[in-house]
Amino acid sequence: MVGLGSALANLQNALRRPEAHVEVVDGETVPVGMLLGTLGALLLDAGSSVTDVRSALEKARDAAGVGPTLAIGVLPALVMVSEVSTGAATIVNAEGVELSSRQAARANRVVLGLESGSIALAEIPARVRAIRAGTVPPPALPWILGNALTSAGLAVVFRCPWWAILLALLVGALVGVIGLLLRRFREAVAIIPFLAAFVSTAIVGLVAAGAGFEQVPLFAVCAPVAVFVPGALITNALLELTAADIVTGSSRLVQGSSCSASWRPASPRAVR
């Protein structure tokens, strides 16, 4: 009981102890860990690997003169910044909202500004809000047209017959519509590749059977859903594995491989 009482007393003292590293933002004191975590969450949503995010936050921390008294840990969906002396940790979750290439570039410019000292830590919240405010859903027509042209282009590359190329163009547009509608519901994002693969397979199969085509190229089935191949996810997984981030790299690689396997053809040969 004496040991338990001592531990509780130490915990209470640690909780009462003021934050060692704070910045004044809009007249209020904000822990540096919260500022760095907010920036890290933005970088995760921008598609950066956990290795790159941790490296960027450490450079920003060192440039601000904080040094290794703050420990930084990054997972695919959250950032943890802890005080080494007290063990107090700040956890900031990524919002899971995909950012555009322009937003990602702006986020990286903020990191460069922090490293050079031209941007102060106290400016992070305002800059992050300004970057996230530019998040808009993709325009409907360019998104659908892009899916259709990508699908038809892949069908041409893999030398599908003319009817399969035309069908891939139409099914690609339909898949674009499905993706556009379901992206409005966060819970439905995970099923988009599987639903799109089912729709693509069903339509191509029914058209081929109705028209009397004896062979259906597998690439005609797969071309409309090629836009869902998680290329960036697999790339980040390999980067993290090479940087010894085994847990995050392995989890990303398994996730990306499972998504790819859901639509990838077993062989380039046609099936009857």
PDB file of C-alpha atoms in Angstrom:
ATOM      1  CA  MET A   1       0.000   0.000   0.000  1.00  0.00           C
ATOM      2  CA  VAL A   2       2.905   2.344   0.717  1.00  0.00           C
ATOM      3  CA  GLY A   3       4.252   1.765  -2.795  1.00  0.00           C
ATOM      4  CA  LEU A   4       0.832   2.394  -4.346  1.00  0.00           C
ATOM      5  CA  GLY A   5       0.362   5.589  -2.348  1.00  0.00           C
ATOM      6  CA  SER A   6       3.780   6.851  -3.411  1.00  0.00           C
ATOM      7  CA  ALA A   7       3.017   6.114  -7.047  1.00  0.00           C
ATOM      8  CA  LEU A   8      -0.304   7.975  -6.855  1.00  0.00           C
ATOM      9  CA  ALA A   9       1.386  10.947  -5.206  1.00  0.00           C
ATOM     10  CA  ASN A  10       4.017  11.079  -7.945  1.00  0.00           C
ATOM     11  CA  LEU A  11       1.295  10.874 -10.590  1.00  0.00           C
ATOM     12  CA  GLN A  12      -0.631  13.754  -9.018  1.00  0.00           C
ATOM     13  CA  ASN A  13       2.510  15.864  -8.854  1.00  0.00           C
ATOM     14  CA  ALA A  14       3.249  15.151 -12.509  1.00  0.00           C
ATOM     15  CA  LEU A  15      -0.282  16.111 -13.512  1.00  0.00           C
ATOM     16  CA  ARG A  16      -0.123  19.357 -11.541  1.00  0.00           C
ATOM     17  CA  ARG A  17       3.252  20.244 -13.004  1.00  0.00           C
ATOM     18  CA  PRO A  18       2.921  22.879 -15.756  1.00  0.00           C
ATOM     19  CA  GLU A  19       3.907  22.066 -19.309  1.00  0.00           C
ATOM     20  CA  ALA A  20       7.624  22.578 -19.832  1.00  0.00           C
ATOM     21  CA  HIS A  21       7.214  23.697 -23.451  1.00  0.00           C
ATOM     22  CA  VAL A  22       4.400  26.041 -24.403  1.00  0.00           C
ATOM     23  CA  GLU A  23       3.723  28.723 -26.996  1.00  0.00           C
ATOM     24  CA  VAL A  24       1.300  31.640 -26.853  1.00  0.00           C
ATOM     25  CA  VAL A  25      -1.333  31.342 -29.581  1.00  0.00           C
ATOM     26  CA  ASP A  26      -4.086  33.992 -29.752  1.00  0.00           C
ATOM     27  CA  GLY A  27      -3.443  34.956 -26.152  1.00  0.00           C
ATOM     28  CA  GLU A  28      -3.592  31.382 -24.831  1.00  0.00           C
ATOM     29  CA  THR A  29      -0.771  29.028 -23.893  1.00  0.00           C
ATOM     30  CA  VAL A  30      -0.695  25.910 -26.046  1.00  0.00           C
ATOM     31  CA  PRO A  31       1.703  22.987 -25.477  1.00  0.00           C
ATOM     32  CA  VAL A  32       4.339  22.618 -28.163  1.00  0.00           C
ATOM     33  CA  GLY A  33       3.359  18.954 -28.357  1.00  0.00           C
ATOM     34  CA  MET A  34      -0.126  19.955 -29.496  1.00  0.00           C
ATOM     35  CA  LEU A  35       1.308  22.275 -32.143  1.00  0.00           C
ATOM     36  CA  LEU A  36       3.655  19.624 -33.516  1.00  0.00           C
ATOM     37  CA  GLY A  37       0.898  17.002 -33.382  1.00  0.00           C
ATOM     38  CA  THR A  38      -1.446  19.246 -35.356  1.00  0.00           C
ATOM     39  CA  LEU A  39       1.187  19.686 -38.051  1.00  0.00           C
ATOM     40  CA  GLY A  40       1.941  15.954 -38.078  1.00  0.00           C
ATOM     41  CA  ALA A  41      -1.747  15.106 -38.531  1.00  0.00           C
ATOM     42  CA  LEU A  42      -1.849  17.447 -41.519  1.00  0.00           C
ATOM     43  CA  LEU A  43       1.191  15.734 -43.066  1.00  0.00           C
ATOM     44  CA  LEU A  44      -0.393  12.297 -42.562  1.00  0.00           C
ATOM     45  CA  ASP A  45      -3.545  13.448 -44.352  1.00  0.00           C
ATOM     46  CA  ALA A  46      -1.299  14.809 -47.114  1.00  0.00           C
ATOM     47  CA  GLY A  47      -0.049  11.265 -47.761  1.00  0.00           C
ATOM     48  CA  SER A  48       3.410  11.453 -46.173  1.00  0.00           C
ATOM     49  CA  SER A  49       4.914   8.310 -44.699  1.00  0.00           C
ATOM     50  CA  VAL A  50       5.302   8.047 -40.926  1.00  0.00           C
ATOM     51  CA  THR A  51       9.073   8.167 -41.398  1.00  0.00           C
ATOM     52  CA  ASP A  52       8.905  11.483 -43.249  1.00  0.00           C
ATOM     53  CA  VAL A  53       6.408  12.938 -40.768  1.00  0.00           C
ATOM     54  CA  ARG A  54       8.532  12.036 -37.763  1.00  0.00           C
ATOM     55  CA  SER A  55      11.660  13.431 -39.428  1.00  0.00           C
ATOM     56  CA  ALA A  56       9.877  16.698 -40.315  1.00  0.00           C
ATOM     57  CA  LEU A  57       8.526  17.148 -36.784  1.00  0.00           C
ATOM     58  CA  GLU A  58      11.910  16.447 -35.221  1.00  0.00           C
ATOM     59  CA  LYS A  59      13.560  19.024 -37.475  1.00  0.00           C
ATOM     60  CA  ALA A  60      10.877  21.586 -36.625  1.00  0.00           C
ATOM     61  CA  ARG A  61      11.301  20.786 -32.920  1.00  0.00           C
ATOM     62  CA  ASP A  62      15.080  21.197 -33.067  1.00  0.00           C
ATOM     63  CA  ALA A  63      14.850  24.408 -35.104  1.00  0.00           C
ATOM     64  CA  ALA A  64      12.607  25.883 -32.411  1.00  0.00           C
ATOM     65  CA  GLY A  65      15.252  25.157 -29.781  1.00  0.00           C
ATOM     66  CA  VAL A  66      13.221  22.547 -27.939  1.00  0.00           C
ATOM     67  CA  GLY A  67      15.616  19.696 -28.604  1.00  0.00           C
ATOM     68  CA  PRO A  68      15.165  16.047 -27.658  1.00  0.00           C
ATOM     69  CA  THR A  69      13.242  16.910 -24.469  1.00  0.00           C
ATOM     70  CA  LEU A  70      10.146  16.142 -26.563  1.00  0.00           C
ATOM     71  CA  ALA A  71       9.828  12.601 -27.896  1.00  0.00           C
ATOM     72  CA  ILE A  72       7.851  12.161 -31.111  1.00  0.00           C
ATOM     73  CA  GLY A  73       6.074   9.013 -32.251  1.00  0.00           C
ATOM     74  CA  VAL A  74       4.011   8.662 -35.422  1.00  0.00           C
ATOM     75  CA  LEU A  75       1.506   6.000 -36.463  1.00  0.00           C
ATOM     76  CA  PRO A  76      -0.489   5.932 -39.714  1.00  0.00           C
ATOM     77  CA  ALA A  77      -3.472   7.679 -38.106  1.00  0.00           C
ATOM     78  CA  LEU A  78      -2.084   9.639 -35.157  1.00  0.00           C
ATOM     79  CA  VAL A  79       0.872  11.595 -33.770  1.00  0.00           C
ATOM     80  CA  MET A  80       2.162  11.298 -30.188  1.00  0.00           C
ATOM     81  CA  VAL A  81       4.392  13.937 -28.612  1.00  0.00           C
ATOM     82  CA  SER A  82       5.524  13.342 -25.023  1.00  0.00           C
ATOM     83  CA  GLU A  83       7.551  15.272 -22.466  1.00  0.00           C
ATOM     84  CA  VAL A  84      10.613  13.169 -21.661  1.00  0.00           C
ATOM     85  CA  SER A  85      10.931  14.593 -18.142  1.00  0.00           C
ATOM     86  CA  THR A  86       7.313  14.054 -17.033  1.00  0.00           C
ATOM     87  CA  GLY A  87       5.993  11.460 -19.466  1.00  0.00           C
ATOM     88  CA  ALA A  88       2.970  13.650 -20.271  1.00  0.00           C
ATOM     89  CA  ALA A  89       1.827  12.796 -23.790  1.00  0.00           C
ATOM     90  CA  THR A  90      -0.220  14.702 -26.338  1.00  0.00           C
ATOM     91  CA  ILE A  91      -2.024  12.629 -28.971  1.00  0.00           C
ATOM     92  CA  VAL A  92      -3.446  14.181 -32.135  1.00  0.00           C
ATOM     93  CA  ASN A  93      -5.467  12.063 -34.559  1.00  0.00           C
ATOM     94  CA  ALA A  94      -5.363  12.581 -38.304  1.00  0.00           C
ATOM     95  CA  GLU A  95      -8.726  13.597 -39.715  1.00  0.00           C
ATOM     96  CA  GLY A  96      -8.630  11.007 -42.476  1.00  0.00           C
ATOM     97  CA  VAL A  97      -9.568  13.596 -45.104  1.00  0.00           C
ATOM     98  CA  GLU A  98      -7.400  13.224 -48.191  1.00  0.00           C
ATOM     99  CA  LEU A  99      -5.679  16.444 -49.214  1.00  0.00           C
ATOM    100  CA  SER A 100      -4.972  17.614 -52.736  1.00  0.00           C
ATOM    101  CA  SER A 101      -1.487  17.877 -54.215  1.00  0.00           C
ATOM    102  CA  ARG A 102      -1.583  21.660 -53.791  1.00  0.00           C
ATOM    103  CA  GLN A 103      -2.508  21.320 -50.108  1.00  0.00           C
ATOM    104  CA  ALA A 104       0.282  18.782 -49.611  1.00  0.00           C
ATOM    105  CA  ALA A 105       2.742  21.228 -51.195  1.00  0.00           C
ATOM    106  CA  ARG A 106       1.566  24.002 -48.868  1.00  0.00           C
ATOM    107  CA  ALA A 107       1.985  21.698 -45.863  1.00  0.00           C
ATOM    108  CA  ASN A 108       5.548  20.897 -46.904  1.00  0.00           C
ATOM    109  CA  ARG A 109       6.295  24.602 -47.300  1.00  0.00           C
ATOM    110  CA  VAL A 110       5.197  25.109 -43.702  1.00  0.00           C
ATOM    111  CA  VAL A 111       7.657  22.409 -42.635  1.00  0.00           C
ATOM    112  CA  LEU A 112      10.459  24.084 -44.582  1.00  0.00           C
ATOM    113  CA  GLY A 113       9.572  27.421 -43.005  1.00  0.00           C
ATOM    114  CA  LEU A 114       9.742  25.924 -39.518  1.00  0.00           C
ATOM    115  CA  GLU A 115      13.110  24.345 -40.271  1.00  0.00           C
ATOM    116  CA  SER A 116      14.552  27.626 -41.574  1.00  0.00           C
ATOM    117  CA  GLY A 117      13.080  29.654 -38.724  1.00  0.00           C
ATOM    118  CA  SER A 118      10.977  31.894 -40.969  1.00  0.00           C
ATOM    119  CA  ILE A 119       7.786  30.430 -39.447  1.00  0.00           C
ATOM    120  CA  ALA A 120       7.240  30.243 -35.688  1.00  0.00           C
ATOM    121  CA  LEU A 121       5.603  27.313 -33.899  1.00  0.00           C
ATOM    122  CA  ALA A 122       2.775  29.622 -32.790  1.00  0.00           C
ATOM    123  CA  GLU A 123       1.786  30.086 -36.455  1.00  0.00           C
ATOM    124  CA  ILE A 124       1.063  26.389 -36.989  1.00  0.00           C
ATOM    125  CA  PRO A 125      -2.659  26.366 -36.023  1.00  0.00           C
ATOM    126  CA  ALA A 126      -3.554  29.281 -38.310  1.00  0.00           C
ATOM    127  CA  ARG A 127      -1.616  27.852 -41.231  1.00  0.00           C
ATOM    128  CA  VAL A 128      -3.077  24.373 -40.762  1.00  0.00           C
ATOM    129  CA  ARG A 129      -6.610  25.805 -40.654  1.00  0.00           C
ATOM    130  CA  ALA A 130      -5.946  27.780 -43.834  1.00  0.00           C
ATOM    131  CA  ILE A 131      -4.669  24.675 -45.635  1.00  0.00           C
ATOM    132  CA  ARG A 132      -7.551  22.462 -44.507  1.00  0.00           C
ATOM    133  CA  ALA A 133     -10.064  25.151 -45.452  1.00  0.00           C
ATOM    134  CA  GLY A 134      -9.101  24.575 -49.082  1.00  0.00           C
ATOM    135  CA  THR A 135     -10.353  20.972 -49.007  1.00  0.00           C
ATOM    136  CA  VAL A 136     -13.110  20.588 -51.570  1.00  0.00           C
ATOM    137  CA  PRO A 137     -14.594  17.450 -53.130  1.00  0.00           C
ATOM    138  CA  PRO A 138     -13.446  16.712 -56.685  1.00  0.00           C
ATOM    139  CA  PRO A 139     -15.635  18.250 -59.403  1.00  0.00           C
ATOM    140  CA  ALA A 140     -18.113  15.677 -60.646  1.00  0.00           C
ATOM    141  CA  LEU A 141     -17.598  15.923 -64.404  1.00  0.00           C
ATOM    142  CA  PRO A 142     -13.749  15.892 -64.459  1.00  0.00           C
ATOM    143  CA  TRP A 143     -13.722  13.026 -61.927  1.00  0.00           C
ATOM    144  CA  ILE A 144     -16.125  10.873 -63.983  1.00  0.00           C
ATOM    145  CA  LEU A 145     -14.419  11.731 -67.267  1.00  0.00           C
ATOM    146  CA  GLY A 146     -10.996  10.970 -65.794  1.00  0.00           C
ATOM    147  CA  ASN A 147     -12.157   7.542 -64.601  1.00  0.00           C
ATOM    148  CA  ALA A 148     -13.636   6.769 -67.994  1.00  0.00           C
ATOM    149  CA  LEU A 149     -10.521   7.788 -69.944  1.00  0.00           C
ATOM    150  CA  THR A 150      -8.200   5.950 -67.551  1.00  0.00           C
ATOM    151  CA  SER A 151     -10.270   2.796 -67.920  1.00  0.00           C
ATOM    152  CA  ALA A 152     -10.368   2.987 -71.709  1.00  0.00           C
ATOM    153  CA  GLY A 153      -6.669   3.801 -71.887  1.00  0.00           C
ATOM    154  CA  LEU A 154      -5.723   0.736 -69.866  1.00  0.00           C
ATOM    155  CA  ALA A 155      -7.937  -1.415 -72.062  1.00  0.00           C
ATOM    156  CA  VAL A 156      -6.070  -0.070 -75.107  1.00  0.00           C
ATOM    157  CA  VAL A 157      -2.664  -0.676 -73.509  1.00  0.00           C
ATOM    158  CA  PHE A 158      -3.535  -4.299 -72.799  1.00  0.00           C
ATOM    159  CA  ARG A 159      -4.819  -4.812 -76.355  1.00  0.00           C
ATOM    160  CA  CYS A 160      -8.426  -5.552 -75.551  1.00  0.00           C
ATOM    161  CA  PRO A 161     -10.862  -5.865 -78.481  1.00  0.00           C
ATOM    162  CA  TRP A 162     -12.775  -2.820 -79.637  1.00  0.00           C
ATOM    163  CA  TRP A 163     -15.977  -3.756 -77.858  1.00  0.00           C
ATOM    164  CA  ALA A 164     -14.090  -4.220 -74.590  1.00  0.00           C
ATOM    165  CA  ILE A 165     -12.454  -0.778 -74.953  1.00  0.00           C
ATOM    166  CA  LEU A 166     -15.832   0.869 -75.531  1.00  0.00           C
ATOM    167  CA  LEU A 167     -17.362  -1.038 -72.640  1.00  0.00           C
ATOM    168  CA  ALA A 168     -14.426  -0.127 -70.372  1.00  0.00           C
ATOM    169  CA  LEU A 169     -15.043   3.537 -71.201  1.00  0.00           C
ATOM    170  CA  LEU A 170     -18.697   3.309 -70.141  1.00  0.00           C
ATOM    171  CA  VAL A 171     -18.094   1.154 -67.075  1.00  0.00           C
ATOM    172  CA  GLY A 172     -15.228   3.427 -66.001  1.00  0.00           C
ATOM    173  CA  ALA A 173     -17.624   6.382 -66.041  1.00  0.00           C
ATOM    174  CA  LEU A 174     -20.137   4.382 -63.988  1.00  0.00           C
ATOM    175  CA  VAL A 175     -17.443   3.442 -61.466  1.00  0.00           C
ATOM    176  CA  GLY A 176     -16.552   7.128 -61.214  1.00  0.00           C
ATOM    177  CA  VAL A 177     -20.167   7.939 -60.364  1.00  0.00           C
ATOM    178  CA  ILE A 178     -20.240   5.212 -57.702  1.00  0.00           C
ATOM    179  CA  GLY A 179     -17.039   6.469 -56.124  1.00  0.00           C
ATOM    180  CA  LEU A 180     -18.237  10.064 -56.188  1.00  0.00           C
ATOM    181  CA  LEU A 181     -21.504   9.213 -54.455  1.00  0.00           C
ATOM    182  CA  LEU A 182     -20.090   6.899 -51.800  1.00  0.00           C
ATOM    183  CA  ARG A 183     -17.206   9.210 -50.857  1.00  0.00           C
ATOM    184  CA  ARG A 184     -19.791  11.436 -49.183  1.00  0.00           C
ATOM    185  CA  PHE A 185     -20.216   8.765 -46.515  1.00  0.00           C
ATOM    186  CA  ARG A 186     -17.027   8.074 -44.560  1.00  0.00           C
ATOM    187  CA  GLU A 187     -18.204   4.621 -43.478  1.00  0.00           C
ATOM    188  CA  ALA A 188     -18.761   3.571 -47.106  1.00  0.00           C
ATOM    189  CA  VAL A 189     -15.259   4.434 -48.380  1.00  0.00           C
ATOM    190  CA  ALA A 190     -13.896   0.992 -47.473  1.00  0.00           C
ATOM    191  CA  ILE A 191     -16.391  -0.866 -49.670  1.00  0.00           C
ATOM    192  CA  ILE A 192     -15.969   1.279 -52.791  1.00  0.00           C
ATOM    193  CA  PRO A 193     -13.279  -0.955 -54.432  1.00  0.00           C
ATOM    194  CA  PHE A 194     -15.264  -4.134 -53.785  1.00  0.00           C
ATOM    195  CA  LEU A 195     -18.538  -2.662 -55.014  1.00  0.00           C
ATOM    196  CA  ALA A 196     -16.854  -1.209 -58.092  1.00  0.00           C
ATOM    197  CA  ALA A 197     -15.196  -4.556 -58.866  1.00  0.00           C
ATOM    198  CA  PHE A 198     -18.544  -6.357 -58.563  1.00  0.00           C
ATOM    199  CA  VAL A 199     -20.302  -3.853 -60.829  1.00  0.00           C
ATOM    200  CA  SER A 200     -17.505  -3.975 -63.416  1.00  0.00           C
ATOM    201  CA  THR A 201     -17.426  -7.773 -63.508  1.00  0.00           C
ATOM    202  CA  ALA A 202     -21.208  -8.091 -63.686  1.00  0.00           C
ATOM    203  CA  ILE A 203     -21.666  -5.571 -66.506  1.00  0.00           C
ATOM    204  CA  VAL A 204     -18.802  -6.871 -68.652  1.00  0.00           C
ATOM    205  CA  GLY A 205     -19.958 -10.473 -68.159  1.00  0.00           C
ATOM    206  CA  LEU A 206     -23.606  -9.734 -68.959  1.00  0.00           C
ATOM    207  CA  VAL A 207     -22.750  -7.718 -72.072  1.00  0.00           C
ATOM    208  CA  ALA A 208     -20.375 -10.416 -73.327  1.00  0.00           C
ATOM    209  CA  ALA A 209     -22.943 -13.137 -72.708  1.00  0.00           C
ATOM    210  CA  GLY A 210     -25.741 -11.160 -74.356  1.00  0.00           C
ATOM    211  CA  ALA A 211     -23.647 -10.288 -77.405  1.00  0.00           C
ATOM    212  CA  GLY A 212     -22.380 -13.848 -77.795  1.00  0.00           C
ATOM    213  CA  PHE A 213     -18.689 -13.130 -77.303  1.00  0.00           C
ATOM    214  CA  GLU A 214     -16.883 -16.372 -76.502  1.00  0.00           C
ATOM    215  CA  GLN A 215     -13.934 -14.803 -74.700  1.00  0.00           C
ATOM    216  CA  VAL A 216     -13.914 -12.005 -72.134  1.00  0.00           C
ATOM    217  CA  PRO A 217     -10.502 -10.384 -71.508  1.00  0.00           C
ATOM    218  CA  LEU A 218      -9.811 -10.099 -67.816  1.00  0.00           C
ATOM    219  CA  PHE A 219      -8.190  -6.711 -68.367  1.00  0.00           C
ATOM    220  CA  ALA A 220     -11.550  -5.430 -69.641  1.00  0.00           C
ATOM    221  CA  VAL A 221     -12.978  -6.306 -66.238  1.00  0.00           C
ATOM    222  CA  CYS A 222     -10.089  -4.830 -64.254  1.00  0.00           C
ATOM    223  CA  ALA A 223      -9.471  -1.608 -66.210  1.00  0.00           C
ATOM    224  CA  PRO A 224     -12.458   0.322 -64.764  1.00  0.00           C
ATOM    225  CA  VAL A 225     -11.326  -0.279 -61.161  1.00  0.00           C
ATOM    226  CA  ALA A 226      -7.616   0.381 -61.701  1.00  0.00           C
ATOM    227  CA  VAL A 227      -8.030   3.857 -60.174  1.00  0.00           C
ATOM    228  CA  PHE A 228      -8.486   2.185 -56.783  1.00  0.00           C
ATOM    229  CA  VAL A 229      -5.043   0.565 -56.803  1.00  0.00           C
ATOM    230  CA  PRO A 230      -3.352   1.979 -53.649  1.00  0.00           C
ATOM    231  CA  GLY A 231      -0.067   2.956 -55.268  1.00  0.00           C
ATOM    232  CA  ALA A 232       0.790   5.682 -52.754  1.00  0.00           C
ATOM    233  CA  LEU A 233      -0.068   3.355 -49.870  1.00  0.00           C
ATOM    234  CA  ILE A 234       2.304   0.641 -51.080  1.00  0.00           C
ATOM    235  CA  THR A 235       5.038   3.191 -51.825  1.00  0.00           C
ATOM    236  CA  ASN A 236       4.813   4.591 -48.291  1.00  0.00           C
ATOM    237  CA  ALA A 237       4.869   1.058 -46.901  1.00  0.00           C
ATOM    238  CA  LEU A 238       8.142   0.295 -48.667  1.00  0.00           C
ATOM    239  CA  LEU A 239       9.650   3.605 -47.529  1.00  0.00           C
ATOM    240  CA  GLU A 240       8.718   2.853 -43.931  1.00  0.00           C
ATOM    241  CA  LEU A 241      10.085  -0.681 -44.083  1.00  0.00           C
ATOM    242  CA  THR A 242      13.418   0.531 -45.428  1.00  0.00           C
ATOM    243  CA  ALA A 243      13.518   3.122 -42.617  1.00  0.00           C
ATOM    244  CA  ALA A 244      13.001   0.350 -40.016  1.00  0.00           C
ATOM    245  CA  ASP A 245       9.409   1.375 -39.199  1.00  0.00           C
ATOM    246  CA  ILE A 246       8.446  -2.294 -39.238  1.00  0.00           C
ATOM    247  CA  VAL A 247       5.010  -2.104 -37.612  1.00  0.00           C
ATOM    248  CA  THR A 248       3.570   0.724 -39.704  1.00  0.00           C
ATOM    249  CA  GLY A 249       5.301  -0.406 -42.893  1.00  0.00           C
ATOM    250  CA  SER A 250       4.049  -3.977 -42.556  1.00  0.00           C
ATOM    251  CA  SER A 251       0.490  -2.900 -41.786  1.00  0.00           C
ATOM    252  CA  ARG A 252       0.399  -0.554 -44.775  1.00  0.00           C
ATOM    253  CA  LEU A 253       1.884  -3.198 -47.062  1.00  0.00           C
ATOM    254  CA  VAL A 254      -0.685  -5.793 -46.005  1.00  0.00           C
ATOM    255  CA  GLN A 255      -3.501  -3.292 -46.460  1.00  0.00           C
ATOM    256  CA  GLY A 256      -2.274  -2.244 -49.895  1.00  0.00           C
ATOM    257  CA  SER A 257      -1.685  -5.825 -51.025  1.00  0.00           C
ATOM    258  CA  SER A 258      -5.156  -6.906 -49.919  1.00  0.00           C
ATOM    259  CA  CYS A 259      -6.751  -4.000 -51.796  1.00  0.00           C
ATOM    260  CA  SER A 260      -4.769  -4.831 -54.934  1.00  0.00           C
ATOM    261  CA  ALA A 261      -5.648  -8.523 -54.723  1.00  0.00           C
ATOM    262  CA  SER A 262      -9.345  -7.681 -54.667  1.00  0.00           C
ATOM    263  CA  TRP A 263      -9.250  -6.649 -58.338  1.00  0.00           C
ATOM    264  CA  ARG A 264      -5.948  -7.880 -59.801  1.00  0.00           C
ATOM    265  CA  PRO A 265      -6.275 -10.532 -62.536  1.00  0.00           C
ATOM    266  CA  ALA A 266      -4.674 -13.875 -61.908  1.00  0.00           C
ATOM    267  CA  SER A 267      -3.164 -13.936 -65.405  1.00  0.00           C
ATOM    268  CA  PRO A 268      -3.345 -11.896 -68.599  1.00  0.00           C
ATOM    269  CA  ARG A 269      -5.080 -14.698 -70.440  1.00  0.00           C
ATOM    270  CA  ALA A 270      -8.710 -14.478 -71.424  1.00  0.00           C
ATOM    271  CA  VAL A 271     -11.336 -16.650 -69.773  1.00  0.00           C
ATOM    272  CA  ARG A 272     -14.231 -18.379 -71.418  1.00  0.00           C
TER     273      ARG A 272
END
